[in-house]
């Protein structure tokens, strides 16, 4: 078999693999089909309890939501560079190292890509956020090293890394006719990443682009943080968050915070935590709300609620409103959420993301009116408040939306073809 180089966008929420079959062509997508003919594989694994079955991607989410007993893992990329990375999680009653989990997912990604390409991939350019970890260079390096080791463990003998927003820039560059100063805005599930680059069809083939890259920047805020805040401000109060105990103290926030993030939902299911919650219910002024929380825990419905909140965020972003059905907690219970609810929940996060853009431009010595184009990519670039804030900062620039889920993988494929020529 012929070996070739591919580009791997291992995302917090979705992953893609791109490969330039012969020559990357602007009209033909280099993305390989990873699940049901689609180019994305959601970054999720579901371990079934009753047999050795493991499902990935959409199938993992569907199996979990269908109510099979087992363990669903998502947002695994966020483990890179965190202290959790050396830890384990319980799968089928046994401790499973988080590292093995990431390895299993990336192996699956490679297998599926090879299956579609009918090639063995031994060389790859992996995308990476500008910062895996904010303000900690050692942890950031460790994150990249760990991902590199995992990539080699699954069979990529040669691994290179590229900043995700630069990959998106290369994808956009393959479609322009003249030189442009471009700000790439890549808002994904886990991180917001930016590159300020001079793009030009004439220089696109060069491997050395240092002079064209004016700045890279990023912050560890993405769609999963929006989901968390949306949940905490719009729905968790219905389950008692912010309420009072008869003593006048507040209902403890910690269980709600655990429930609002994928990684920590299982912490609320321990016997100790359930005993604590029953105690809180006994002392709560509004016991009906705590009953809903206890029901959520009894039903092991934390991941289901987190999924509902993500869907509500997407619904509000696309249509202005969304209804969240809470019928698993009480028959007929639902809540209508609007753009105002979402904006209130994420306002501070959006401010931080927008400030990061401001700092990046200042540090690069570039005025907003010098930027020709803002290229939006990443699923969370669809969040209206974010788009509006960054758009207003760069009001004179042309605003272009890329393939929000595919730009990075396509750009990595181009980069792989340039760095590992056949
Ligand atoms: N229409 C939409 N409106 C708002 N958010 C959306 C929309 N569609 C998807 N999202 C969000 O986009 C995020 C996923 O985007 P994407 O696939 O670009 O992330 P990723 O590449 O996996 O993450 P990262 O690059 O941070 O590792 C999720 O948080 C998802 O909820
Ligand atoms: Mg991404």
Coordinates of C-alpha atoms and ligand atoms in Angstrom, one line a residue:
X1 CA 0.0 0.0 0.0
X2 CA 1.1 3.6 -0.7
X3 CA 1.6 5.6 2.5
X4 CA 0.6 9.3 2.5
X5 CA 0.3 12.2 4.9
X6 CA -3.0 13.5 6.2
X7 CA -4.2 16.4 8.4
X8 CA -5.9 15.6 11.6
X9 CA -8.2 18.1 13.4
X10 CA -8.8 16.4 16.7
X11 CA -11.5 18.8 18.1
X12 CA -13.1 19.1 21.5
X13 CA -16.5 18.5 20.0
X14 CA -15.8 17.3 16.4
X15 CA -12.9 15.8 14.5
X16 CA -12.0 15.6 10.9
X17 CA -9.3 14.1 8.8
X18 CA -8.2 15.7 5.5
X19 CA -6.1 14.2 2.7
X20 CA -5.0 15.7 -0.6
X21 CA -5.4 12.7 -2.9
X22 CA -3.3 14.1 -5.7
X23 CA -3.2 17.8 -5.4
X24 CA -5.4 19.8 -3.1
X25 CA -8.0 21.4 -5.3
X26 CA -10.1 24.4 -4.2
X27 CA -13.2 22.9 -5.5
X28 CA -12.8 19.4 -4.1
X29 CA -13.0 18.9 -0.3
X30 CA -10.0 16.9 1.0
X31 CA -12.1 15.7 4.0
X32 CA -12.5 12.0 4.4
X33 CA -15.8 10.4 5.3
X34 CA -15.6 9.3 8.9
X35 CA -19.2 8.4 9.9
X36 CA -22.2 7.7 7.7
X37 CA -20.5 9.4 4.8
X38 CA -20.1 12.6 6.8
X39 CA -16.7 14.3 7.2
X40 CA -17.0 14.9 11.0
X41 CA -16.8 12.3 13.8
X42 CA -18.1 13.9 17.0
X43 CA -15.4 13.5 19.6
X44 CA -17.4 11.1 21.8
X45 CA -17.0 7.4 22.9
X46 CA -19.6 5.3 24.6
X47 CA -18.6 2.1 26.5
X48 CA -21.5 -0.3 26.8
X49 CA -21.8 -1.9 30.2
X50 CA -23.3 -5.2 29.3
X51 CA -20.9 -6.2 26.6
X52 CA -17.5 -5.2 25.2
X53 CA -19.1 -2.9 22.6
X54 CA -17.7 0.6 22.1
X55 CA -19.4 3.1 19.9
X56 CA -17.9 6.4 18.6
X57 CA -19.1 9.7 17.2
X58 CA -22.9 10.2 16.5
X59 CA -23.4 6.5 17.3
X60 CA -21.9 7.0 20.8
X61 CA -24.2 10.0 21.5
X62 CA -27.3 8.1 20.1
X63 CA -26.5 5.0 22.2
X64 CA -26.2 7.1 25.3
X65 CA -29.4 9.1 24.6
X66 CA -31.3 5.9 23.8
X67 CA -30.7 4.9 27.4
X68 CA -28.2 2.0 27.1
X69 CA -26.3 1.4 30.3
X70 CA -22.7 2.5 29.9
X71 CA -20.3 5.4 30.1
X72 CA -20.2 8.3 27.7
X73 CA -17.0 10.3 27.3
X74 CA -16.9 13.7 25.5
X75 CA -14.6 16.8 25.3
X76 CA -11.6 14.5 25.8
X77 CA -9.3 17.1 24.2
X78 CA -9.7 19.3 27.3
X79 CA -7.9 16.6 29.3
X80 CA -4.6 17.4 27.4
X81 CA -2.5 19.6 29.6
X82 CA -4.7 19.2 32.6
X83 CA -3.9 17.3 35.8
X84 CA -6.6 14.8 35.0
X85 CA -4.5 13.4 32.1
X86 CA -2.6 11.1 34.4
X87 CA -5.7 9.9 36.1
X88 CA -8.3 7.3 35.4
X89 CA -12.1 7.1 35.0
X90 CA -14.3 4.1 35.8
X91 CA -15.4 2.1 32.8
X92 CA -17.3 -1.2 33.3
X93 CA -16.2 -1.2 37.0
X94 CA -12.6 -0.9 36.2
X95 CA -10.3 2.1 36.2
X96 CA -9.4 3.3 32.7
X97 CA -6.6 5.7 32.2
X98 CA -7.7 8.9 30.4
X99 CA -4.7 8.5 28.2
X100 CA -6.0 5.2 27.0
X101 CA -9.3 6.8 26.3
X102 CA -7.7 9.5 24.0
X103 CA -5.6 6.8 22.4
X104 CA -8.8 4.7 21.6
X105 CA -10.5 7.7 20.0
X106 CA -7.5 8.8 17.9
X107 CA -6.9 5.2 16.8
X108 CA -10.6 5.0 15.6
X109 CA -10.1 8.3 13.8
X110 CA -7.1 7.0 11.9
X111 CA -8.8 3.7 11.2
X112 CA -11.8 5.4 9.7
X113 CA -9.8 7.8 7.7
X114 CA -7.7 5.0 6.3
X115 CA -10.8 3.0 5.5
X116 CA -12.2 5.8 3.4
X117 CA -8.9 6.8 1.7
X118 CA -7.9 3.1 1.2
X119 CA -4.4 4.2 2.3
X120 CA -2.2 3.7 5.3
X121 CA -1.4 7.1 6.9
X122 CA 2.0 7.1 8.7
X123 CA 2.6 10.9 8.5
X124 CA 0.2 13.5 9.8
X125 CA -0.1 17.2 10.7
X126 CA -2.2 17.5 13.8
X127 CA -3.9 20.8 14.5
X128 CA -3.4 22.3 17.9
X129 CA -5.0 25.3 19.6
X130 CA -2.7 28.3 20.0
X131 CA -2.9 27.6 23.7
X132 CA -3.9 24.1 25.0
X133 CA -3.5 25.7 28.5
X134 CA -3.7 29.5 29.2
X135 CA -0.7 31.1 30.8
X136 CA 1.3 28.0 31.5
X137 CA 3.9 27.2 28.9
X138 CA 5.1 24.0 30.6
X139 CA 1.6 22.5 30.7
X140 CA 1.0 23.6 27.2
X141 CA 4.1 21.9 26.0
X142 CA 3.1 18.8 27.9
X143 CA -0.3 18.8 26.2
X144 CA 1.4 18.8 22.7
X145 CA 3.9 16.2 23.7
X146 CA 1.2 13.9 25.0
X147 CA -0.9 14.3 21.8
X148 CA 2.3 13.6 19.8
X149 CA 3.0 10.4 21.8
X150 CA -0.6 9.2 21.4
X151 CA -0.4 9.9 17.6
X152 CA 2.7 7.8 17.4
X153 CA 1.2 5.1 19.5
X154 CA -1.6 4.6 17.0
X155 CA 0.7 4.4 14.0
X156 CA 1.6 7.9 12.8
X157 CA 5.4 7.6 12.7
X158 CA 5.9 11.3 11.7
X159 CA 3.8 13.8 13.5
X160 CA 3.9 17.6 13.0
X161 CA 1.8 20.3 14.6
X162 CA 0.1 23.3 13.2
X163 CA -1.9 26.1 14.9
X164 CA -5.6 25.4 14.1
X165 CA -6.4 29.0 13.0
X166 CA -3.4 29.0 10.6
X167 CA -4.7 25.8 9.1
X168 CA -8.1 27.6 8.5
X169 CA -6.1 30.4 7.0
X170 CA -4.5 28.1 4.5
X171 CA -7.9 26.7 3.6
X172 CA -9.2 30.2 2.9
X173 CA -6.0 31.1 1.0
X174 CA -6.7 28.3 -1.5
X175 CA -9.8 30.3 -2.7
X176 CA -8.6 33.9 -2.9
X177 CA -7.3 35.8 -6.0
X178 CA -5.2 38.5 -4.4
X179 CA -3.3 39.4 -1.3
X180 CA -5.3 40.1 1.9
X181 CA -4.6 40.7 5.5
X182 CA -6.9 38.2 7.2
X183 CA -7.9 37.7 10.8
X184 CA -9.0 34.1 11.3
X185 CA -11.5 33.7 14.1
X186 CA -11.9 30.0 15.1
X187 CA -14.3 29.5 17.9
X188 CA -14.7 25.8 18.7
X189 CA -16.0 23.7 21.5
X190 CA -13.0 24.2 23.8
X191 CA -11.0 27.1 22.7
X192 CA -11.1 30.4 20.7
X193 CA -8.1 30.8 18.4
X194 CA -7.0 33.6 16.2
X195 CA -4.3 34.2 13.6
X196 CA -3.6 37.4 11.8
X197 CA -2.0 36.5 8.5
X198 CA -1.1 37.9 5.2
X199 CA -2.5 35.5 2.6
X200 CA -1.7 35.5 -1.0
X201 CA -2.2 32.9 -3.8
X202 CA 1.4 33.7 -4.9
X203 CA 3.0 32.5 -1.7
X204 CA 0.5 29.8 -0.8
X205 CA 2.9 27.0 -1.9
X206 CA 5.8 28.1 0.3
X207 CA 6.5 26.1 3.5
X208 CA 8.2 29.0 5.2
X209 CA 5.6 31.6 6.0
X210 CA 7.0 33.1 9.1
X211 CA 7.0 36.7 7.7
X212 CA 3.3 36.4 6.7
X213 CA 2.2 35.4 10.2
X214 CA 1.7 38.6 12.1
X215 CA 0.2 37.1 15.3
X216 CA -1.4 34.1 16.8
X217 CA -3.5 34.2 20.0
X218 CA -6.2 32.3 21.9
X219 CA -8.0 31.7 25.0
X220 CA -9.4 28.6 26.6
X221 CA -13.1 29.5 26.1
X222 CA -15.4 27.7 23.7
X223 CA -18.9 26.3 23.1
X224 CA -18.7 23.9 26.1
X225 CA -18.2 27.0 28.4
X226 CA -21.2 28.6 26.8
X227 CA -23.3 25.5 27.5
X228 CA -22.1 25.5 31.1
X229 CA -23.0 29.1 31.7
X230 CA -26.3 28.7 29.8
X231 CA -27.2 25.8 32.0
X232 CA -26.2 27.5 35.2
X233 CA -28.1 30.7 34.6
X234 CA -31.1 29.5 32.6
X235 CA -32.0 26.1 34.0
X236 CA -30.2 25.1 37.2
X237 CA -32.1 27.8 39.2
X238 CA -35.2 25.8 38.4
X239 CA -33.6 22.9 40.2
X240 CA -32.7 24.9 43.2
X241 CA -29.4 26.7 42.4
X242 CA -29.4 30.1 44.1
X243 CA -32.1 29.1 46.5
X244 CA -32.0 29.3 50.3
X245 CA -31.8 26.9 53.2
X246 CA -33.9 27.4 56.3
X247 CA -30.7 28.5 58.0
X248 CA -30.6 31.5 55.7
X249 CA -27.5 30.0 53.9
X250 CA -27.5 29.3 50.2
X251 CA -28.0 26.0 48.6
X252 CA -24.5 24.8 47.7
X253 CA -23.6 25.6 44.1
X254 CA -21.0 22.8 43.7
X255 CA -23.3 20.0 42.5
X256 CA -24.9 22.3 39.9
X257 CA -21.4 23.3 38.7
X258 CA -20.5 19.6 38.3
X259 CA -23.7 18.9 36.5
X260 CA -23.1 21.7 34.0
X261 CA -19.9 20.2 32.5
X262 CA -19.5 16.9 30.8
X263 CA -16.4 15.8 32.6
X264 CA -17.7 16.2 36.1
X265 CA -21.3 15.0 35.8
X266 CA -20.5 11.6 37.2
X267 CA -19.2 13.2 40.4
X268 CA -22.8 13.9 41.4
X269 CA -23.8 10.3 41.2
X270 CA -21.6 9.1 44.1
X271 CA -23.4 7.8 47.2
X272 CA -21.7 10.5 49.3
X273 CA -23.0 13.3 47.0
X274 CA -26.5 11.8 46.9
X275 CA -26.6 11.7 50.7
X276 CA -25.5 15.3 50.8
X277 CA -28.2 16.3 48.3
X278 CA -30.9 14.6 50.4
X279 CA -29.6 16.6 53.4
X280 CA -29.8 19.8 51.4
X281 CA -33.3 19.0 50.3
X282 CA -34.3 18.5 54.0
X283 CA -33.0 21.9 54.8
X284 CA -34.1 23.7 51.6
X285 CA -36.8 26.4 51.7
X286 CA -38.1 25.3 48.2
X287 CA -38.1 21.6 48.4
X288 CA -39.9 21.2 45.0
X289 CA -36.9 22.5 43.2
X290 CA -34.5 20.1 45.1
X291 CA -36.9 17.3 44.2
X292 CA -36.3 18.0 40.6
X293 CA -32.5 17.9 41.2
X294 CA -32.8 14.6 43.1
X295 CA -34.9 13.2 40.3
X296 CA -32.2 14.2 37.7
X297 CA -29.6 12.4 39.8
X298 CA -31.7 9.3 40.3
X299 CA -32.4 9.2 36.6
X300 CA -28.7 9.7 35.8
X301 CA -30.0 12.4 33.4
X302 CA -27.0 14.8 33.8
X303 CA -25.6 14.1 30.3
X304 CA -29.1 14.3 28.9
X305 CA -29.6 17.7 30.4
X306 CA -26.2 18.9 29.2
X307 CA -27.1 17.7 25.7
X308 CA -30.5 19.6 25.9
X309 CA -28.6 22.8 26.8
X310 CA -26.2 22.5 24.0
X311 CA -29.1 22.0 21.6
X312 CA -30.9 25.0 23.1
X313 CA -27.8 27.1 22.6
X314 CA -27.7 26.1 18.9
X315 CA -31.5 26.6 18.6
X316 CA -31.3 30.1 20.1
X317 CA -28.2 31.0 18.0
X318 CA -29.9 29.8 14.8
X319 CA -33.6 30.8 15.4
X320 CA -33.6 33.2 18.3
X321 CA -35.6 30.9 20.6
X322 CA -35.6 27.3 21.8
X323 CA -37.7 25.2 24.1
X324 CA -36.1 22.9 26.5
X325 CA -38.2 20.0 27.5
X326 CA -37.6 18.8 31.1
X327 CA -40.1 16.0 31.0
X328 CA -37.6 13.5 32.3
X329 CA -37.8 15.5 35.6
X330 CA -41.5 16.3 35.8
X331 CA -44.2 15.6 33.2
X332 CA -45.0 18.6 31.0
X333 CA -42.2 20.7 32.5
X334 CA -40.4 22.8 29.9
X335 CA -38.7 26.2 29.6
X336 CA -38.6 28.6 26.7
X337 CA -35.2 30.3 26.2
X338 CA -34.4 33.4 24.1
X339 CA -31.5 35.3 22.7
X340 CA -31.6 37.6 25.7
X341 CA -31.2 34.5 28.1
X342 CA -28.2 33.2 26.1
X343 CA -26.6 36.7 25.8
X344 CA -26.9 37.2 29.6
X345 CA -25.4 33.8 30.3
X346 CA -22.3 34.2 28.0
X347 CA -21.7 37.9 28.1
X348 CA -18.6 37.8 30.3
X349 CA -17.1 34.9 28.3
X350 CA -17.7 36.8 25.0
X351 CA -16.1 39.9 26.5
X352 CA -13.0 37.8 27.3
X353 CA -12.9 36.4 23.8
X354 CA -13.3 39.8 22.2
X355 CA -10.7 41.3 24.5
X356 CA -8.2 38.6 23.3
X357 CA -8.8 39.8 19.7
X358 CA -8.2 43.4 20.8
X359 CA -4.9 42.5 22.5
X360 CA -3.8 40.5 19.5
X361 CA -4.3 43.4 17.1
X362 CA -2.6 45.9 19.5
X363 CA 0.4 43.6 20.1
X364 CA 0.7 43.1 16.3
X365 CA 0.6 46.9 15.8
X366 CA -2.3 46.6 13.4
X367 CA -5.3 48.9 13.4
X368 CA -8.7 47.3 12.9
X369 CA -9.2 49.2 9.7
X370 CA -6.1 47.6 8.2
X371 CA -7.6 44.2 8.3
X372 CA -9.2 43.3 5.0
X373 CA -11.1 40.2 6.0
X374 CA -12.4 38.4 9.0
X375 CA -12.7 34.7 8.4
X376 CA -15.0 33.0 10.8
X377 CA -14.8 29.3 11.4
X378 CA -15.6 26.8 14.2
X379 CA -19.1 25.9 15.3
X380 CA -19.3 28.5 18.0
X381 CA -18.6 31.3 15.6
X382 CA -22.3 30.9 14.9
X383 CA -23.1 32.4 18.3
X384 CA -24.7 35.7 17.4
X385 CA -23.4 37.8 20.3
X386 CA -19.8 36.7 19.5
X387 CA -20.2 37.4 15.8
X388 CA -21.6 40.8 16.5
X389 CA -18.9 41.8 19.0
X390 CA -16.0 40.8 16.9
X391 CA -17.7 42.0 13.8
X392 CA -18.2 45.5 15.4
X393 CA -14.5 45.7 16.3
X394 CA -13.6 45.0 12.6
X395 CA -16.6 46.8 11.0
X396 CA -14.7 47.8 7.9
X397 CA -13.4 44.3 7.1
X398 CA -15.1 41.9 4.8
X399 CA -16.8 39.1 6.9
X400 CA -16.5 35.6 5.4
X401 CA -17.8 32.4 6.9
X402 CA -15.8 29.3 6.1
X403 CA -17.0 25.7 6.4
X404 CA -17.4 26.0 10.1
X405 CA -16.7 22.4 10.8
X406 CA -14.3 21.6 8.0
X407 CA -11.9 24.5 7.4
X408 CA -9.3 23.3 9.9
X409 CA -9.2 19.8 8.6
X410 CA -9.0 21.0 5.0
X411 CA -6.2 23.4 5.8
X412 CA -4.3 20.7 7.7
X413 CA -4.6 18.5 4.6
X414 CA -2.9 21.2 2.5
X415 CA -0.2 21.7 5.1
X416 CA 0.4 18.0 5.3
X417 CA 0.8 17.8 1.5
X418 CA 3.4 20.7 1.6
X419 CA 5.3 19.4 4.6
X420 CA 5.4 15.7 3.7
X421 CA 5.7 15.7 -0.1
X422 CA 5.3 12.3 -1.7
Ligands
LIG1 N1 -25.4 26.7 15.0 C1 -24.6 26.8 16.1 N2 -24.7 27.9 16.9 C2 -24.0 28.0 18.0 N3 -23.0 27.0 18.4 C3 -22.9 26.0 17.6 C4 -23.6 25.8 16.4 N4 -23.3 24.6 15.8 C5 -22.3 24.1 16.6 N5 -22.1 24.9 17.7 C6 -21.1 24.7 18.8 O1 -19.9 24.6 18.2 C7 -19.0 23.8 19.0 C8 -18.3 22.8 18.2 O2 -17.6 23.5 17.2 P1 -16.3 22.8 16.5 O3 -16.7 21.5 15.9 O4 -15.7 23.8 15.6 O5 -15.4 22.6 17.8 P2 -14.1 21.7 17.9 O6 -13.2 21.9 16.7 O7 -14.5 20.3 18.2 O8 -13.4 22.4 19.2 P3 -11.9 23.0 19.4 O9 -11.5 23.5 18.1 O10 -12.2 24.1 20.4 O11 -11.1 21.9 20.0 C9 -19.9 23.1 20.1 O12 -19.8 23.8 21.3 C10 -21.3 23.3 19.5 O13 -22.3 23.4 20.5
LIG2 MG1 -11.7 23.2 16.2

